[in-house]
mmCIF file of N, CA and C in Angstrom:
data_model
loop_
_atom_site.group_PDB
_atom_site.id
_atom_site.type_symbol
_atom_site.label_atom_id
_atom_site.label_comp_id
_atom_site.label_asym_id
_atom_site.label_seq_id
_atom_site.Cartn_x
_atom_site.Cartn_y
_atom_site.Cartn_z
ATOM 1 N N UNK A 1 65.931 57.987 -1.437
ATOM 2 C CA UNK A 1 64.194 57.104 -1.355
ATOM 3 C C UNK A 1 64.077 58.023 -1.867
ATOM 4 N N UNK A 2 63.604 57.238 -2.607
ATOM 5 C CA UNK A 2 62.055 58.087 -3.329
ATOM 6 C C UNK A 2 60.642 58.126 -2.654
ATOM 7 N N UNK A 3 60.223 58.586 -3.256
ATOM 8 C CA UNK A 3 58.814 59.251 -2.528
ATOM 9 C C UNK A 3 57.699 58.505 -2.576
ATOM 10 N N UNK A 4 56.987 58.168 -2.115
ATOM 11 C CA UNK A 4 55.877 57.681 -2.686
ATOM 12 C C UNK A 4 55.011 58.286 -2.449
ATOM 13 N N UNK A 5 53.110 57.800 -3.030
ATOM 14 C CA UNK A 5 52.191 58.988 -2.113
ATOM 15 C C UNK A 5 51.611 57.745 -2.120
ATOM 16 N N UNK A 6 50.600 58.438 -1.318
ATOM 17 C CA UNK A 6 49.634 57.352 -0.462
ATOM 18 C C UNK A 6 48.230 57.266 0.394
ATOM 19 N N UNK A 7 47.332 56.292 -0.183
ATOM 20 C CA UNK A 7 46.376 56.483 0.089
ATOM 21 C C UNK A 7 45.443 56.476 1.427
ATOM 22 N N UNK A 8 45.551 56.711 2.617
ATOM 23 C CA UNK A 8 44.902 57.049 4.139
ATOM 24 C C UNK A 8 43.775 57.304 4.053
ATOM 25 N N UNK A 9 43.073 55.684 4.345
ATOM 26 C CA UNK A 9 41.541 56.087 4.078
ATOM 27 C C UNK A 9 42.149 55.549 5.947
ATOM 28 N N UNK A 10 41.090 55.861 7.725
ATOM 29 C CA UNK A 10 41.007 56.107 8.142
ATOM 30 C C UNK A 10 39.797 57.818 8.805
ATOM 31 N N UNK A 11 39.124 56.070 9.144
ATOM 32 C CA UNK A 11 37.804 56.874 9.709
ATOM 33 C C UNK A 11 38.281 58.121 11.002
ATOM 34 N N UNK A 12 39.066 58.320 11.941
ATOM 35 C CA UNK A 12 38.655 59.359 12.710
ATOM 36 C C UNK A 12 40.150 59.994 12.811
ATOM 37 N N UNK A 13 39.304 61.974 12.885
ATOM 38 C CA UNK A 13 40.214 62.902 12.289
ATOM 39 C C UNK A 13 41.842 63.176 12.761
ATOM 40 N N UNK A 14 41.734 62.665 14.288
ATOM 41 C CA UNK A 14 42.791 62.849 15.107
ATOM 42 C C UNK A 14 43.576 61.886 14.153
ATOM 43 N N UNK A 15 43.217 61.201 14.575
ATOM 44 C CA UNK A 15 44.682 59.525 14.164
ATOM 45 C C UNK A 15 44.519 59.975 12.604
ATOM 46 N N UNK A 16 43.910 60.110 12.009
ATOM 47 C CA UNK A 16 44.509 60.721 10.398
ATOM 48 C C UNK A 16 45.362 61.963 10.424
ATOM 49 N N UNK A 17 45.227 63.513 10.627
ATOM 50 C CA UNK A 17 45.751 64.254 10.678
ATOM 51 C C UNK A 17 47.051 63.955 10.823
ATOM 52 N N UNK A 18 47.075 63.178 12.187
ATOM 53 C CA UNK A 18 48.354 62.451 12.751
ATOM 54 C C UNK A 18 48.674 61.339 11.940
ATOM 55 N N UNK A 19 48.932 60.595 11.300
ATOM 56 C CA UNK A 19 49.559 59.360 10.213
ATOM 57 C C UNK A 19 50.016 61.056 8.730
ATOM 58 N N UNK A 20 49.152 61.470 8.591
ATOM 59 C CA UNK A 20 49.187 62.310 7.393
ATOM 60 C C UNK A 20 50.316 63.029 7.750
ATOM 61 N N UNK A 21 51.296 63.401 9.527
ATOM 62 C CA UNK A 21 52.044 63.811 9.607
ATOM 63 C C UNK A 21 53.553 63.909 9.549
ATOM 64 N N UNK A 22 52.922 61.929 10.635
ATOM 65 C CA UNK A 22 54.039 61.179 10.073
ATOM 66 C C UNK A 22 54.415 60.026 8.885
ATOM 67 N N UNK A 23 53.295 60.242 7.576
ATOM 68 C CA UNK A 23 54.056 59.708 6.735
ATOM 69 C C UNK A 23 55.166 61.091 5.722
ATOM 70 N N UNK A 24 54.104 62.227 5.856
ATOM 71 C CA UNK A 24 54.598 63.704 5.227
ATOM 72 C C UNK A 24 56.452 64.205 5.831
ATOM 73 N N UNK A 25 56.394 63.204 7.464
ATOM 74 C CA UNK A 25 57.611 62.747 7.925
ATOM 75 C C UNK A 25 58.716 62.023 7.581
ATOM 76 N N UNK A 26 58.553 60.934 6.887
ATOM 77 C CA UNK A 26 59.198 59.882 7.051
ATOM 78 C C UNK A 26 59.569 60.184 4.883
ATOM 79 N N UNK A 27 58.929 61.517 4.328
ATOM 80 C CA UNK A 27 59.487 62.079 3.509
ATOM 81 C C UNK A 27 57.862 61.478 1.757
ATOM 82 N N UNK A 28 56.816 61.235 2.717
ATOM 83 C CA UNK A 28 55.608 60.006 1.420
ATOM 84 C C UNK A 28 54.868 61.946 1.987
ATOM 85 N N UNK A 29 54.005 61.664 0.774
ATOM 86 C CA UNK A 29 52.959 62.396 0.775
ATOM 87 C C UNK A 29 51.260 61.517 0.391
ATOM 88 N N UNK A 30 50.607 61.961 1.256
ATOM 89 C CA UNK A 30 48.977 61.275 1.203
ATOM 90 C C UNK A 30 49.038 62.433 0.116
ATOM 91 N N UNK A 31 47.871 61.345 -1.002
ATOM 92 C CA UNK A 31 47.549 62.116 -2.343
ATOM 93 C C UNK A 31 45.998 62.315 -1.951
ATOM 94 N N UNK A 32 45.440 61.522 -1.100
ATOM 95 C CA UNK A 32 44.516 61.248 -0.840
ATOM 96 C C UNK A 32 43.878 61.004 0.700
ATOM 97 N N UNK A 33 43.307 61.602 1.054
ATOM 98 C CA UNK A 33 42.374 60.556 2.048
ATOM 99 C C UNK A 33 40.704 60.505 2.084
ATOM 100 N N UNK A 34 40.259 59.361 3.080
ATOM 101 C CA UNK A 34 39.203 59.157 2.833
ATOM 102 C C UNK A 34 38.899 58.790 4.398
ATOM 103 N N UNK A 35 37.364 59.105 5.385
ATOM 104 C CA UNK A 35 37.115 58.514 5.925
ATOM 105 C C UNK A 35 35.973 57.440 6.130
ATOM 106 N N UNK A 36 35.448 57.287 4.899
ATOM 107 C CA UNK A 36 33.948 56.186 5.214
ATOM 108 C C UNK A 36 33.987 55.173 4.352
ATOM 109 N N UNK A 37 33.421 53.818 4.074
ATOM 110 C CA UNK A 37 34.040 52.282 2.994
ATOM 111 C C UNK A 37 33.764 53.533 1.980
ATOM 112 N N UNK A 38 32.965 54.221 1.749
ATOM 113 C CA UNK A 38 31.880 54.572 -0.050
ATOM 114 C C UNK A 38 33.445 55.460 -0.740
ATOM 115 N N UNK A 39 33.861 55.730 0.448
ATOM 116 C CA UNK A 39 35.065 57.570 -0.233
ATOM 117 C C UNK A 39 36.196 56.638 -0.305
ATOM 118 N N UNK A 40 35.960 56.451 0.792
ATOM 119 C CA UNK A 40 37.497 55.107 -0.094
ATOM 120 C C UNK A 40 37.231 54.381 -1.187
ATOM 121 N N UNK A 41 36.909 53.786 -1.378
ATOM 122 C CA UNK A 41 36.314 52.430 -2.162
ATOM 123 C C UNK A 41 36.633 53.726 -3.348
ATOM 124 N N UNK A 42 35.734 54.984 -3.447
ATOM 125 C CA UNK A 42 35.762 55.730 -4.545
ATOM 126 C C UNK A 42 36.995 56.587 -5.226
ATOM 127 N N UNK A 43 37.482 56.892 -3.963
ATOM 128 C CA UNK A 43 39.505 56.857 -3.888
ATOM 129 C C UNK A 43 40.195 56.061 -4.401
ATOM 130 N N UNK A 44 40.022 54.476 -3.341
ATOM 131 C CA UNK A 44 40.902 53.985 -4.783
ATOM 132 C C UNK A 44 41.342 53.453 -5.804
ATOM 133 N N UNK A 45 39.866 53.425 -6.510
ATOM 134 C CA UNK A 45 39.763 52.686 -7.861
ATOM 135 C C UNK A 45 39.414 54.270 -8.007
ATOM 136 N N UNK A 46 39.935 56.068 -8.028
ATOM 137 C CA UNK A 46 40.682 56.706 -8.964
ATOM 138 C C UNK A 46 41.719 56.894 -8.826
ATOM 139 N N UNK A 47 42.554 57.606 -7.622
ATOM 140 C CA UNK A 47 43.183 57.924 -7.241
ATOM 141 C C UNK A 47 44.205 57.588 -7.607
ATOM 142 N N UNK A 48 45.322 57.955 -8.260
ATOM 143 C CA UNK A 48 46.815 57.419 -8.087
ATOM 144 C C UNK A 48 47.738 57.418 -7.443
ATOM 145 N N UNK A 49 48.452 56.081 -6.250
ATOM 146 C CA UNK A 49 49.473 56.182 -5.259
ATOM 147 C C UNK A 49 49.554 54.552 -5.057
ATOM 148 N N UNK A 50 50.908 55.059 -4.608
ATOM 149 C CA UNK A 50 52.001 53.860 -4.559
ATOM 150 C C UNK A 50 51.381 52.416 -3.789
ATOM 151 N N UNK A 51 50.799 53.736 -2.325
ATOM 152 C CA UNK A 51 50.347 52.443 -1.503
ATOM 153 C C UNK A 51 49.364 53.023 -0.831
ATOM 154 N N UNK A 52 48.375 52.165 -0.050
ATOM 155 C CA UNK A 52 47.327 51.999 0.268
ATOM 156 C C UNK A 52 47.187 52.078 2.139
ATOM 157 N N UNK A 53 47.098 52.847 3.045
ATOM 158 C CA UNK A 53 46.740 52.358 4.282
ATOM 159 C C UNK A 53 45.658 52.388 4.960
ATOM 160 N N UNK A 54 45.263 51.329 5.286
ATOM 161 C CA UNK A 54 43.296 51.052 5.683
ATOM 162 C C UNK A 54 43.722 51.221 6.926
ATOM 163 N N UNK A 55 42.368 51.200 7.506
ATOM 164 C CA UNK A 55 41.847 51.142 8.656
ATOM 165 C C UNK A 55 41.144 50.131 8.432
ATOM 166 N N UNK A 56 41.099 49.114 9.204
ATOM 167 C CA UNK A 56 40.315 47.882 9.237
ATOM 168 C C UNK A 56 38.556 48.246 9.950
ATOM 169 N N UNK A 57 38.367 49.076 10.640
ATOM 170 C CA UNK A 57 37.426 49.125 10.955
ATOM 171 C C UNK A 57 36.810 50.999 10.764
ATOM 172 N N UNK A 58 36.014 51.012 9.596
ATOM 173 C CA UNK A 58 35.859 52.410 9.420
ATOM 174 C C UNK A 58 33.716 52.926 10.460
ATOM 175 N N UNK A 59 34.102 53.271 10.967
ATOM 176 C CA UNK A 59 32.522 53.635 11.312
ATOM 177 C C UNK A 59 31.589 52.350 11.877
ATOM 178 N N UNK A 60 32.615 51.198 11.819
ATOM 179 C CA UNK A 60 31.825 49.812 12.966
ATOM 180 C C UNK A 60 31.181 49.500 11.760
ATOM 181 N N UNK A 61 32.117 49.924 9.903
ATOM 182 C CA UNK A 61 31.884 49.420 8.852
ATOM 183 C C UNK A 61 33.598 48.213 7.755
ATOM 184 N N UNK A 62 33.316 47.187 8.255
ATOM 185 C CA UNK A 62 35.072 46.998 7.528
ATOM 186 C C UNK A 62 34.955 47.160 6.056
ATOM 187 N N UNK A 63 36.800 47.201 6.044
ATOM 188 C CA UNK A 63 37.004 48.398 4.894
ATOM 189 C C UNK A 63 37.599 47.266 3.539
ATOM 190 N N UNK A 64 36.993 46.308 3.628
ATOM 191 C CA UNK A 64 36.695 44.759 3.013
ATOM 192 C C UNK A 64 36.873 45.941 1.354
ATOM 193 N N UNK A 65 36.057 46.437 1.216
ATOM 194 C CA UNK A 65 35.308 46.807 -0.148
ATOM 195 C C UNK A 65 36.610 47.740 -0.961
ATOM 196 N N UNK A 66 36.858 48.298 0.399
ATOM 197 C CA UNK A 66 38.006 50.060 -0.521
ATOM 198 C C UNK A 66 39.741 49.446 -0.210
ATOM 199 N N UNK A 67 39.772 47.219 0.263
ATOM 200 C CA UNK A 67 40.873 46.484 0.502
ATOM 201 C C UNK A 67 40.605 45.751 -1.010
ATOM 202 N N UNK A 68 39.303 45.529 -1.171
ATOM 203 C CA UNK A 68 39.428 44.893 -2.726
ATOM 204 C C UNK A 68 39.503 45.758 -4.085
ATOM 205 N N UNK A 69 38.840 47.752 -3.549
ATOM 206 C CA UNK A 69 39.448 48.732 -4.877
ATOM 207 C C UNK A 69 41.160 48.566 -5.210
ATOM 208 N N UNK A 70 41.327 47.857 -4.297
ATOM 209 C CA UNK A 70 43.608 48.626 -4.305
ATOM 210 C C UNK A 70 43.982 46.979 -4.690
ATOM 211 N N UNK A 71 42.165 46.199 -4.560
ATOM 212 C CA UNK A 71 43.882 44.424 -4.858
ATOM 213 C C UNK A 71 43.948 44.682 -6.122
ATOM 214 N N UNK A 72 42.402 45.319 -6.374
ATOM 215 C CA UNK A 72 42.230 45.212 -8.042
ATOM 216 C C UNK A 72 43.364 45.694 -8.655
ATOM 217 N N UNK A 73 43.838 46.698 -8.140
ATOM 218 C CA UNK A 73 44.871 47.702 -9.570
ATOM 219 C C UNK A 73 46.061 46.702 -9.061
ATOM 220 N N UNK A 74 45.828 46.346 -8.504
ATOM 221 C CA UNK A 74 47.463 45.622 -8.201
ATOM 222 C C UNK A 74 48.702 46.230 -7.269
ATOM 223 N N UNK A 75 48.294 47.167 -6.592
ATOM 224 C CA UNK A 75 48.906 48.257 -5.345
ATOM 225 C C UNK A 75 48.690 47.659 -4.101
ATOM 226 N N UNK A 76 50.477 47.816 -3.772
ATOM 227 C CA UNK A 76 49.777 47.553 -1.991
ATOM 228 C C UNK A 76 49.258 48.332 -1.087
ATOM 229 N N UNK A 77 48.765 47.282 0.156
ATOM 230 C CA UNK A 77 48.849 47.927 0.841
ATOM 231 C C UNK A 77 48.174 47.563 2.073
ATOM 232 N N UNK A 78 48.606 47.534 3.489
ATOM 233 C CA UNK A 78 48.435 46.780 4.715
ATOM 234 C C UNK A 78 47.176 47.329 4.948
ATOM 235 N N UNK A 79 47.113 47.342 6.131
ATOM 236 C CA UNK A 79 45.949 47.376 7.597
ATOM 237 C C UNK A 79 46.662 48.309 9.062
ATOM 238 N N UNK A 80 45.654 48.903 9.333
ATOM 239 C CA UNK A 80 46.069 49.885 10.731
ATOM 240 C C UNK A 80 44.826 48.792 11.066
ATOM 241 N N UNK A 81 45.481 48.712 12.763
ATOM 242 C CA UNK A 81 44.385 48.389 13.803
ATOM 243 C C UNK A 81 44.201 48.452 15.043
ATOM 244 N N UNK A 82 43.481 48.974 15.720
ATOM 245 C CA UNK A 82 43.641 49.154 17.058
ATOM 246 C C UNK A 82 43.132 47.628 18.425
ATOM 247 N N UNK A 83 42.429 46.947 16.874
ATOM 248 C CA UNK A 83 42.045 45.196 17.524
ATOM 249 C C UNK A 83 43.492 44.345 17.156
ATOM 250 N N UNK A 84 44.414 45.113 16.599
ATOM 251 C CA UNK A 84 46.057 43.878 16.714
ATOM 252 C C UNK A 84 44.935 43.053 14.649
ATOM 253 N N UNK A 85 45.681 41.876 14.374
ATOM 254 C CA UNK A 85 44.440 41.664 13.077
ATOM 255 C C UNK A 85 43.528 40.478 12.983
ATOM 256 N N UNK A 86 43.261 40.110 13.819
ATOM 257 C CA UNK A 86 41.686 39.607 14.504
ATOM 258 C C UNK A 86 40.885 40.662 14.079
ATOM 259 N N UNK A 87 40.479 40.944 13.814
ATOM 260 C CA UNK A 87 39.835 41.922 12.245
ATOM 261 C C UNK A 87 40.773 42.266 10.736
ATOM 262 N N UNK A 88 41.088 41.291 10.100
ATOM 263 C CA UNK A 88 41.523 41.213 9.657
ATOM 264 C C UNK A 88 40.484 40.685 8.425
ATOM 265 N N UNK A 89 39.918 41.176 7.495
ATOM 266 C CA UNK A 89 38.660 41.640 6.802
ATOM 267 C C UNK A 89 39.379 39.265 5.999
ATOM 268 N N UNK A 90 37.911 39.023 6.018
ATOM 269 C CA UNK A 90 38.059 37.763 4.984
ATOM 270 C C UNK A 90 38.509 37.400 3.314
ATOM 271 N N UNK A 91 39.424 36.671 3.032
ATOM 272 C CA UNK A 91 40.334 37.014 2.614
ATOM 273 C C UNK A 91 42.098 37.991 1.845
ATOM 274 N N UNK A 92 41.349 38.386 3.230
ATOM 275 C CA UNK A 92 43.426 39.301 3.667
ATOM 276 C C UNK A 92 43.787 38.748 4.101
ATOM 277 N N UNK A 93 43.536 37.896 4.709
ATOM 278 C CA UNK A 93 44.474 36.685 5.573
ATOM 279 C C UNK A 93 46.167 37.000 5.693
ATOM 280 N N UNK A 94 46.926 36.875 5.803
ATOM 281 C CA UNK A 94 48.608 37.104 5.918
ATOM 282 C C UNK A 94 48.976 38.654 5.239
ATOM 283 N N UNK A 95 47.282 40.024 5.403
ATOM 284 C CA UNK A 95 47.600 40.988 5.332
ATOM 285 C C UNK A 95 48.036 41.651 6.396
ATOM 286 N N UNK A 96 49.716 42.265 5.811
ATOM 287 C CA UNK A 96 50.601 43.445 6.819
ATOM 288 C C UNK A 96 49.269 43.435 7.745
ATOM 289 N N UNK A 97 49.981 44.124 9.346
ATOM 290 C CA UNK A 97 48.250 44.527 9.656
ATOM 291 C C UNK A 97 49.799 45.447 11.258
ATOM 292 N N UNK A 98 49.598 46.592 10.758
ATOM 293 C CA UNK A 98 50.403 47.764 11.864
ATOM 294 C C UNK A 98 48.997 48.289 13.087
ATOM 295 N N UNK A 99 49.616 48.213 14.140
ATOM 296 C CA UNK A 99 48.683 48.428 15.133
ATOM 297 C C UNK A 99 48.827 50.465 15.782
ATOM 298 N N UNK A 100 47.523 50.191 15.913
ATOM 299 C CA UNK A 100 47.561 51.803 16.805
ATOM 300 C C UNK A 100 47.743 51.581 17.655
ATOM 301 N N UNK A 101 48.195 52.556 18.514
ATOM 302 C CA UNK A 101 48.762 53.959 18.038
ATOM 303 C C UNK A 101 49.979 53.151 17.751
ATOM 304 N N UNK A 102 50.583 53.567 15.763
ATOM 305 C CA UNK A 102 52.449 53.432 15.923
ATOM 306 C C UNK A 102 53.578 54.235 16.101
ATOM 307 N N UNK A 103 54.005 53.811 16.422
ATOM 308 C CA UNK A 103 55.521 55.045 16.404
ATOM 309 C C UNK A 103 55.810 55.513 15.000
ATOM 310 N N UNK A 104 56.855 56.280 14.559
ATOM 311 C CA UNK A 104 57.283 56.676 13.744
ATOM 312 C C UNK A 104 57.733 55.097 13.153
ATOM 313 N N UNK A 105 58.780 55.124 13.976
ATOM 314 C CA UNK A 105 59.636 54.140 13.508
ATOM 315 C C UNK A 105 58.956 52.953 13.298
ATOM 316 N N UNK A 106 58.234 52.696 13.275
ATOM 317 C CA UNK A 106 56.652 51.155 13.571
ATOM 318 C C UNK A 106 56.592 51.563 11.709
ATOM 319 N N UNK A 107 56.037 52.937 11.663
ATOM 320 C CA UNK A 107 55.065 52.975 10.254
ATOM 321 C C UNK A 107 55.656 53.497 9.279
ATOM 322 N N UNK A 108 57.089 53.653 9.566
ATOM 323 C CA UNK A 108 57.853 53.480 8.694
ATOM 324 C C UNK A 108 59.043 52.124 7.898
ATOM 325 N N UNK A 109 59.181 50.878 9.427
ATOM 326 C CA UNK A 109 59.005 49.886 8.666
ATOM 327 C C UNK A 109 57.885 48.828 8.142
ATOM 328 N N UNK A 110 57.550 49.362 8.238
ATOM 329 C CA UNK A 110 56.137 48.257 8.494
ATOM 330 C C UNK A 110 55.813 48.869 6.472
ATOM 331 N N UNK A 111 55.540 50.609 5.645
ATOM 332 C CA UNK A 111 55.473 50.931 4.637
ATOM 333 C C UNK A 111 56.874 50.385 3.684
ATOM 334 N N UNK A 112 58.743 50.892 4.501
ATOM 335 C CA UNK A 112 59.539 49.831 3.775
ATOM 336 C C UNK A 112 59.273 48.331 3.397
ATOM 337 N N UNK A 113 58.339 47.951 4.479
ATOM 338 C CA UNK A 113 58.001 45.929 4.258
ATOM 339 C C UNK A 113 57.020 46.115 3.111
ATOM 340 N N UNK A 114 56.082 46.786 2.632
ATOM 341 C CA UNK A 114 54.777 46.198 1.815
ATOM 342 C C UNK A 114 55.719 46.866 0.326
ATOM 343 N N UNK A 115 56.332 48.700 0.309
ATOM 344 C CA UNK A 115 56.668 48.864 -1.137
ATOM 345 C C UNK A 115 57.265 47.906 -2.155
ATOM 346 N N UNK A 116 56.624 47.762 -2.745
ATOM 347 C CA UNK A 116 57.688 47.129 -3.897
ATOM 348 C C UNK A 116 59.619 47.770 -3.798
ATOM 349 N N UNK A 117 60.808 47.005 -4.336
ATOM 350 C CA UNK A 117 61.475 47.371 -4.549
ATOM 351 C C UNK A 117 62.094 48.778 -5.016
ATOM 352 N N UNK A 118 62.566 49.222 -4.323
ATOM 353 C CA UNK A 118 63.289 50.344 -5.642
ATOM 354 C C UNK A 118 61.949 52.024 -5.949
ATOM 355 N N UNK A 119 60.797 51.126 -4.751
ATOM 356 C CA UNK A 119 59.826 52.751 -4.929
ATOM 357 C C UNK A 119 60.075 53.465 -3.037
ATOM 358 N N UNK A 120 61.203 53.053 -2.329
ATOM 359 C CA UNK A 120 61.482 53.399 -0.862
ATOM 360 C C UNK A 120 62.698 53.988 -0.747
#
């Protein structure tokens, strides 16, 4: 397995810490974290990462600007949501959604499914 660098955008600190631990347990590295749309968009535009994991709702705001920044770079990502796929931002229908709370196995399966071939 090749280690992937991951951008994590999640507004709940405890969930973010849990996800970092899970990602690292899977052999990947969280290279950047953000808790807001503004910070997430900035980091998504400048950091070097292989994959982004994006919470759909960031303190009541849609993660869409962050998703647009990731997509504009041609990088893979998936959404994380406690509400299922109903909150997926317009224009991102069909993007994978991982329900939270998630298990380590579900997180692994989603990362493996979204990363380009040879990256996992």
